[in-house]
């Protein structure tokens, strides 16, 4: 397919990152296949995660088609960009269409990016994930590649002001070993394995992150930060879901 929008967007983003002197560290990029389909499964801590997760595939000269909520495609500014980059809209009320589109992309040799937690983790730990990524990988007969992002939450995340022009922020991108699943496997067990791998990558990214001030809001509670605990974050998510449902009813 023609790539008119994606390369200039990447170029503009990288230019901005250099101007801001973001300290981007990528490890394991050689695990991204240079050809063929794959499901890139990332944690989700920032509204900018798809940009940074996509950087992991650049050394392999690959572009990632990310699955993102439909509302992003409806926006007058982000919508044309998302469509131009051939990302995949997800309507939570009709997820079968998005699943089918992702499967088609994978079978045609594309890399599809998935945020398996569905929403941003306000605790900055890995939330429970569903088996959609596993079902896609099995259906297309492609590997899953776990990724952990860390530091992106400092730029723009849920419940905190945007700091898009913050300078010198370290960003860590860790790419894990591919995980292969096949038809007949216990998808929930494979999903649990995937989550454990993502959690281990994220823990390493967090523990090797430089310059952590005590009590940082962007650090998880179990590592001395003041982010909500997973239990507190779960309650916050539930309250947001209830409020969203109430708005749709009115």
mmCIF file of C-alpha atoms in Angstrom:
data_model
loop_
_atom_site.group_PDB
_atom_site.id
_atom_site.type_symbol
_atom_site.label_atom_id
_atom_site.label_comp_id
_atom_site.label_asym_id
_atom_site.label_seq_id
_atom_site.Cartn_x
_atom_site.Cartn_y
_atom_site.Cartn_z
ATOM 1 C CA UNK A 1 0.000 0.000 0.000
ATOM 2 C CA UNK A 2 1.141 3.576 -0.613
ATOM 3 C CA UNK A 3 2.887 5.181 2.351
ATOM 4 C CA UNK A 4 2.330 8.900 1.841
ATOM 5 C CA UNK A 5 1.579 9.905 5.442
ATOM 6 C CA UNK A 6 3.446 7.501 7.742
ATOM 7 C CA UNK A 7 7.109 8.285 6.825
ATOM 8 C CA UNK A 8 6.710 12.095 7.141
ATOM 9 C CA UNK A 9 4.945 11.665 10.503
ATOM 10 C CA UNK A 10 7.802 9.490 11.759
ATOM 11 C CA UNK A 11 10.341 11.986 10.469
ATOM 12 C CA UNK A 12 8.589 14.886 12.194
ATOM 13 C CA UNK A 13 8.341 12.957 15.468
ATOM 14 C CA UNK A 14 12.032 12.009 15.433
ATOM 15 C CA UNK A 15 13.021 15.600 14.686
ATOM 16 C CA UNK A 16 10.968 16.791 17.655
ATOM 17 C CA UNK A 17 12.448 14.114 19.921
ATOM 18 C CA UNK A 18 15.967 15.224 18.957
ATOM 19 C CA UNK A 19 15.079 18.864 19.587
ATOM 20 C CA UNK A 20 13.752 17.941 23.037
ATOM 21 C CA UNK A 21 16.809 15.759 23.645
ATOM 22 C CA UNK A 22 14.698 12.817 24.728
ATOM 23 C CA UNK A 23 16.995 10.035 25.923
ATOM 24 C CA UNK A 24 15.449 7.138 23.975
ATOM 25 C CA UNK A 25 16.885 3.700 24.727
ATOM 26 C CA UNK A 26 15.741 0.761 22.597
ATOM 27 C CA UNK A 27 16.801 -2.800 23.441
ATOM 28 C CA UNK A 28 15.882 -5.953 21.550
ATOM 29 C CA UNK A 29 14.888 -4.304 18.260
ATOM 30 C CA UNK A 30 16.580 -7.194 16.442
ATOM 31 C CA UNK A 31 13.660 -9.370 17.606
ATOM 32 C CA UNK A 32 11.281 -7.559 15.272
ATOM 33 C CA UNK A 33 11.005 -9.683 12.098
ATOM 34 C CA UNK A 34 12.152 -7.989 8.896
ATOM 35 C CA UNK A 35 9.453 -9.722 6.887
ATOM 36 C CA UNK A 36 6.100 -11.319 7.595
ATOM 37 C CA UNK A 37 3.338 -10.624 10.051
ATOM 38 C CA UNK A 38 3.631 -10.258 13.826
ATOM 39 C CA UNK A 39 1.533 -8.952 16.706
ATOM 40 C CA UNK A 40 3.389 -6.314 18.704
ATOM 41 C CA UNK A 41 1.904 -6.330 22.217
ATOM 42 C CA UNK A 42 2.748 -3.279 24.325
ATOM 43 C CA UNK A 43 1.894 -2.014 27.776
ATOM 44 C CA UNK A 44 -0.119 1.220 27.860
ATOM 45 C CA UNK A 45 0.895 4.136 30.097
ATOM 46 C CA UNK A 46 0.588 7.185 27.826
ATOM 47 C CA UNK A 47 -1.461 8.681 25.029
ATOM 48 C CA UNK A 48 1.778 8.724 23.004
ATOM 49 C CA UNK A 49 2.621 5.032 23.334
ATOM 50 C CA UNK A 50 1.872 4.120 19.721
ATOM 51 C CA UNK A 51 4.561 6.568 18.563
ATOM 52 C CA UNK A 52 7.260 5.118 20.806
ATOM 53 C CA UNK A 53 6.249 1.482 20.351
ATOM 54 C CA UNK A 54 6.510 2.052 16.617
ATOM 55 C CA UNK A 55 10.125 3.188 17.021
ATOM 56 C CA UNK A 56 11.074 -0.351 18.013
ATOM 57 C CA UNK A 57 10.246 -1.539 14.485
ATOM 58 C CA UNK A 58 12.234 1.110 12.602
ATOM 59 C CA UNK A 59 15.603 -0.719 12.704
ATOM 60 C CA UNK A 60 13.865 -3.592 10.895
ATOM 61 C CA UNK A 61 12.464 -1.062 8.411
ATOM 62 C CA UNK A 62 8.904 -1.973 9.411
ATOM 63 C CA UNK A 63 5.811 0.155 9.971
ATOM 64 C CA UNK A 64 3.320 -0.911 12.641
ATOM 65 C CA UNK A 65 -0.447 -0.729 12.149
ATOM 66 C CA UNK A 66 -1.828 0.044 15.585
ATOM 67 C CA UNK A 67 -5.296 -0.797 16.798
ATOM 68 C CA UNK A 68 -6.809 2.298 18.428
ATOM 69 C CA UNK A 69 -10.223 3.312 19.667
ATOM 70 C CA UNK A 70 -12.614 4.642 17.045
ATOM 71 C CA UNK A 71 -12.865 8.048 18.705
ATOM 72 C CA UNK A 72 -9.268 8.835 17.713
ATOM 73 C CA UNK A 73 -10.219 8.297 14.058
ATOM 74 C CA UNK A 74 -13.283 10.540 14.450
ATOM 75 C CA UNK A 75 -11.170 13.514 15.592
ATOM 76 C CA UNK A 76 -10.740 16.205 12.919
ATOM 77 C CA UNK A 77 -6.948 16.368 13.368
ATOM 78 C CA UNK A 78 -5.854 12.898 14.443
ATOM 79 C CA UNK A 79 -8.428 11.098 12.269
ATOM 80 C CA UNK A 80 -6.907 11.861 8.848
ATOM 81 C CA UNK A 81 -3.428 11.048 10.172
ATOM 82 C CA UNK A 82 -4.522 7.718 11.655
ATOM 83 C CA UNK A 83 -6.310 6.737 8.463
ATOM 84 C CA UNK A 84 -3.367 7.890 6.347
ATOM 85 C CA UNK A 85 -1.043 5.660 8.381
ATOM 86 C CA UNK A 86 -3.445 2.736 7.872
ATOM 87 C CA UNK A 87 -3.998 2.139 11.569
ATOM 88 C CA UNK A 88 -7.011 0.054 12.591
ATOM 89 C CA UNK A 89 -10.056 1.629 14.308
ATOM 90 C CA UNK A 90 -11.667 -0.302 17.148
ATOM 91 C CA UNK A 91 -15.339 0.199 17.938
ATOM 92 C CA UNK A 92 -15.800 -1.358 21.364
ATOM 93 C CA UNK A 93 -19.467 -1.974 20.589
ATOM 94 C CA UNK A 94 -18.579 -3.935 17.439
ATOM 95 C CA UNK A 95 -15.138 -5.414 17.913
ATOM 96 C CA UNK A 96 -15.480 -8.155 15.280
ATOM 97 C CA UNK A 97 -14.800 -5.705 12.435
ATOM 98 C CA UNK A 98 -11.528 -4.535 13.986
ATOM 99 C CA UNK A 99 -10.470 -8.119 14.681
ATOM 100 C CA UNK A 100 -11.142 -9.024 11.071
ATOM 101 C CA UNK A 101 -9.212 -6.018 9.763
ATOM 102 C CA UNK A 102 -6.254 -6.849 12.003
ATOM 103 C CA UNK A 103 -6.287 -10.478 10.886
ATOM 104 C CA UNK A 104 -6.294 -9.400 7.232
ATOM 105 C CA UNK A 105 -3.301 -7.106 7.848
ATOM 106 C CA UNK A 106 -1.378 -9.865 9.641
ATOM 107 C CA UNK A 107 -2.032 -12.394 6.889
ATOM 108 C CA UNK A 108 -0.792 -9.891 4.310
ATOM 109 C CA UNK A 109 2.514 -9.656 6.181
ATOM 110 C CA UNK A 110 1.940 -6.524 8.263
ATOM 111 C CA UNK A 111 2.925 -5.930 11.882
ATOM 112 C CA UNK A 112 -0.116 -5.051 13.998
ATOM 113 C CA UNK A 113 0.323 -3.198 17.275
ATOM 114 C CA UNK A 114 -1.963 -4.021 20.189
ATOM 115 C CA UNK A 115 -2.363 -2.444 23.624
ATOM 116 C CA UNK A 116 -3.750 -5.538 25.294
ATOM 117 C CA UNK A 117 -4.713 -3.710 28.493
ATOM 118 C CA UNK A 118 -7.216 -1.732 26.350
ATOM 119 C CA UNK A 119 -6.891 1.421 28.471
ATOM 120 C CA UNK A 120 -4.027 3.308 30.087
ATOM 121 C CA UNK A 121 -2.777 1.736 33.306
ATOM 122 C CA UNK A 122 -2.983 4.424 35.962
ATOM 123 C CA UNK A 123 -0.952 2.286 38.366
ATOM 124 C CA UNK A 124 1.838 1.968 35.764
ATOM 125 C CA UNK A 125 1.810 -1.805 36.198
ATOM 126 C CA UNK A 126 0.447 -4.373 33.738
ATOM 127 C CA UNK A 127 -3.318 -4.695 34.066
ATOM 128 C CA UNK A 128 -5.237 -7.870 33.338
ATOM 129 C CA UNK A 129 -5.280 -8.519 29.601
ATOM 130 C CA UNK A 130 -7.703 -10.383 27.367
ATOM 131 C CA UNK A 131 -6.799 -13.082 24.871
ATOM 132 C CA UNK A 132 -7.503 -11.073 21.709
ATOM 133 C CA UNK A 133 -3.806 -10.732 20.819
ATOM 134 C CA UNK A 134 -3.351 -14.486 21.152
ATOM 135 C CA UNK A 135 -6.395 -15.252 19.006
ATOM 136 C CA UNK A 136 -5.149 -12.883 16.302
ATOM 137 C CA UNK A 137 -1.667 -14.385 16.308
ATOM 138 C CA UNK A 138 -3.025 -17.924 16.122
ATOM 139 C CA UNK A 139 -5.518 -17.026 13.396
ATOM 140 C CA UNK A 140 -2.773 -15.486 11.246
ATOM 141 C CA UNK A 141 -0.065 -17.992 12.272
ATOM 142 C CA UNK A 142 2.322 -15.230 13.353
ATOM 143 C CA UNK A 143 4.373 -14.612 16.524
ATOM 144 C CA UNK A 144 3.561 -12.215 19.339
ATOM 145 C CA UNK A 145 6.309 -9.841 20.411
ATOM 146 C CA UNK A 146 5.963 -8.282 23.884
ATOM 147 C CA UNK A 147 7.162 -4.714 24.398
ATOM 148 C CA UNK A 148 7.552 -2.592 27.529
ATOM 149 C CA UNK A 149 7.544 1.203 27.415
ATOM 150 C CA UNK A 150 8.652 3.377 30.285
ATOM 151 C CA UNK A 151 9.001 7.150 30.651
ATOM 152 C CA UNK A 152 6.309 8.022 28.115
ATOM 153 C CA UNK A 153 3.843 8.662 30.957
ATOM 154 C CA UNK A 154 5.899 11.709 31.971
ATOM 155 C CA UNK A 155 4.938 13.426 28.702
ATOM 156 C CA UNK A 156 1.186 12.801 28.602
ATOM 157 C CA UNK A 157 -0.956 10.362 30.536
ATOM 158 C CA UNK A 158 -4.385 10.063 32.059
ATOM 159 C CA UNK A 159 -5.122 12.365 34.989
ATOM 160 C CA UNK A 160 -2.042 14.572 34.580
ATOM 161 C CA UNK A 161 -1.299 17.703 32.533
ATOM 162 C CA UNK A 162 0.376 17.371 29.145
ATOM 163 C CA UNK A 163 4.110 18.041 29.136
ATOM 164 C CA UNK A 164 4.746 17.391 25.469
ATOM 165 C CA UNK A 165 7.665 19.809 25.275
ATOM 166 C CA UNK A 166 9.450 18.552 28.382
ATOM 167 C CA UNK A 167 13.145 18.183 27.660
ATOM 168 C CA UNK A 168 15.731 15.494 28.456
ATOM 169 C CA UNK A 169 13.161 12.847 29.494
ATOM 170 C CA UNK A 170 14.549 9.285 29.385
ATOM 171 C CA UNK A 171 12.354 6.883 27.403
ATOM 172 C CA UNK A 172 12.940 3.124 27.615
ATOM 173 C CA UNK A 173 11.671 0.677 24.969
ATOM 174 C CA UNK A 174 12.359 -3.010 25.648
ATOM 175 C CA UNK A 175 11.479 -5.700 23.109
ATOM 176 C CA UNK A 176 11.063 -9.251 24.409
ATOM 177 C CA UNK A 177 11.498 -12.670 22.838
ATOM 178 C CA UNK A 178 8.759 -13.698 20.362
ATOM 179 C CA UNK A 179 6.020 -15.895 21.773
ATOM 180 C CA UNK A 180 4.450 -18.504 19.499
ATOM 181 C CA UNK A 181 0.994 -19.975 20.014
ATOM 182 C CA UNK A 182 -0.923 -22.435 17.884
ATOM 183 C CA UNK A 183 -4.457 -23.629 17.430
ATOM 184 C CA UNK A 184 -5.430 -25.996 20.221
ATOM 185 C CA UNK A 185 -3.398 -24.193 22.879
ATOM 186 C CA UNK A 186 -5.108 -22.884 26.008
ATOM 187 C CA UNK A 187 -5.451 -19.251 24.965
ATOM 188 C CA UNK A 188 -5.952 -18.028 28.523
ATOM 189 C CA UNK A 189 -2.774 -19.813 29.634
ATOM 190 C CA UNK A 190 -0.829 -18.284 26.727
ATOM 191 C CA UNK A 191 -2.280 -14.881 27.632
ATOM 192 C CA UNK A 192 -1.088 -15.326 31.222
ATOM 193 C CA UNK A 193 2.381 -16.191 29.910
ATOM 194 C CA UNK A 194 2.325 -13.095 27.686
ATOM 195 C CA UNK A 195 1.345 -10.906 30.639
ATOM 196 C CA UNK A 196 4.151 -12.344 32.770
ATOM 197 C CA UNK A 197 6.667 -11.572 30.017
ATOM 198 C CA UNK A 198 5.370 -8.021 29.678
ATOM 199 C CA UNK A 199 5.486 -7.552 33.452
ATOM 200 C CA UNK A 200 9.098 -8.780 33.602
ATOM 201 C CA UNK A 201 10.121 -6.414 30.803
ATOM 202 C CA UNK A 202 8.347 -3.503 32.460
ATOM 203 C CA UNK A 203 9.911 -4.270 35.834
ATOM 204 C CA UNK A 204 13.368 -4.236 34.240
ATOM 205 C CA UNK A 205 12.619 -0.965 32.477
ATOM 206 C CA UNK A 206 11.443 0.598 35.738
ATOM 207 C CA UNK A 207 14.340 -0.653 37.859
ATOM 208 C CA UNK A 208 17.002 0.464 35.357
ATOM 209 C CA UNK A 209 15.441 3.871 34.715
ATOM 210 C CA UNK A 210 17.773 6.784 35.540
ATOM 211 C CA UNK A 211 17.242 9.709 37.876
ATOM 212 C CA UNK A 212 14.161 8.693 39.858
ATOM 213 C CA UNK A 213 13.248 11.315 42.493
ATOM 214 C CA UNK A 214 11.664 9.975 45.694
ATOM 215 C CA UNK A 215 7.879 9.961 45.660
ATOM 216 C CA UNK A 216 7.583 10.613 41.914
ATOM 217 C CA UNK A 217 3.964 10.621 40.716
ATOM 218 C CA UNK A 218 5.008 8.683 37.620
ATOM 219 C CA UNK A 219 6.618 5.849 39.575
ATOM 220 C CA UNK A 220 4.537 2.810 40.679
ATOM 221 C CA UNK A 221 3.714 2.540 44.367
ATOM 222 C CA UNK A 222 5.669 -0.695 44.910
ATOM 223 C CA UNK A 223 8.846 1.069 43.755
ATOM 224 C CA UNK A 224 8.424 4.077 46.024
ATOM 225 C CA UNK A 225 6.303 6.297 43.791
ATOM 226 C CA UNK A 226 2.915 7.832 44.483
ATOM 227 C CA UNK A 227 0.946 6.392 41.553
ATOM 228 C CA UNK A 228 -2.294 4.614 42.500
ATOM 229 C CA UNK A 229 -1.982 0.989 43.515
ATOM 230 C CA UNK A 230 -3.422 -1.546 41.031
ATOM 231 C CA UNK A 231 -6.460 -1.911 43.306
ATOM 232 C CA UNK A 232 -6.999 1.853 43.474
ATOM 233 C CA UNK A 233 -6.535 2.174 39.712
ATOM 234 C CA UNK A 234 -9.095 -0.589 39.113
ATOM 235 C CA UNK A 235 -11.671 1.358 41.141
ATOM 236 C CA UNK A 236 -10.846 4.535 39.193
ATOM 237 C CA UNK A 237 -11.319 2.678 35.901
ATOM 238 C CA UNK A 238 -14.653 1.276 37.071
ATOM 239 C CA UNK A 239 -15.885 4.740 38.077
ATOM 240 C CA UNK A 240 -14.863 6.146 34.688
ATOM 241 C CA UNK A 241 -16.652 3.303 32.883
ATOM 242 C CA UNK A 242 -19.834 3.963 34.877
ATOM 243 C CA UNK A 243 -19.682 7.679 34.093
ATOM 244 C CA UNK A 244 -19.136 6.944 30.397
ATOM 245 C CA UNK A 245 -22.089 4.571 30.326
ATOM 246 C CA UNK A 246 -24.279 7.155 32.041
ATOM 247 C CA UNK A 247 -23.335 9.777 29.438
ATOM 248 C CA UNK A 248 -24.266 7.420 26.609
ATOM 249 C CA UNK A 249 -27.662 6.764 28.175
ATOM 250 C CA UNK A 250 -28.486 10.471 28.575
#
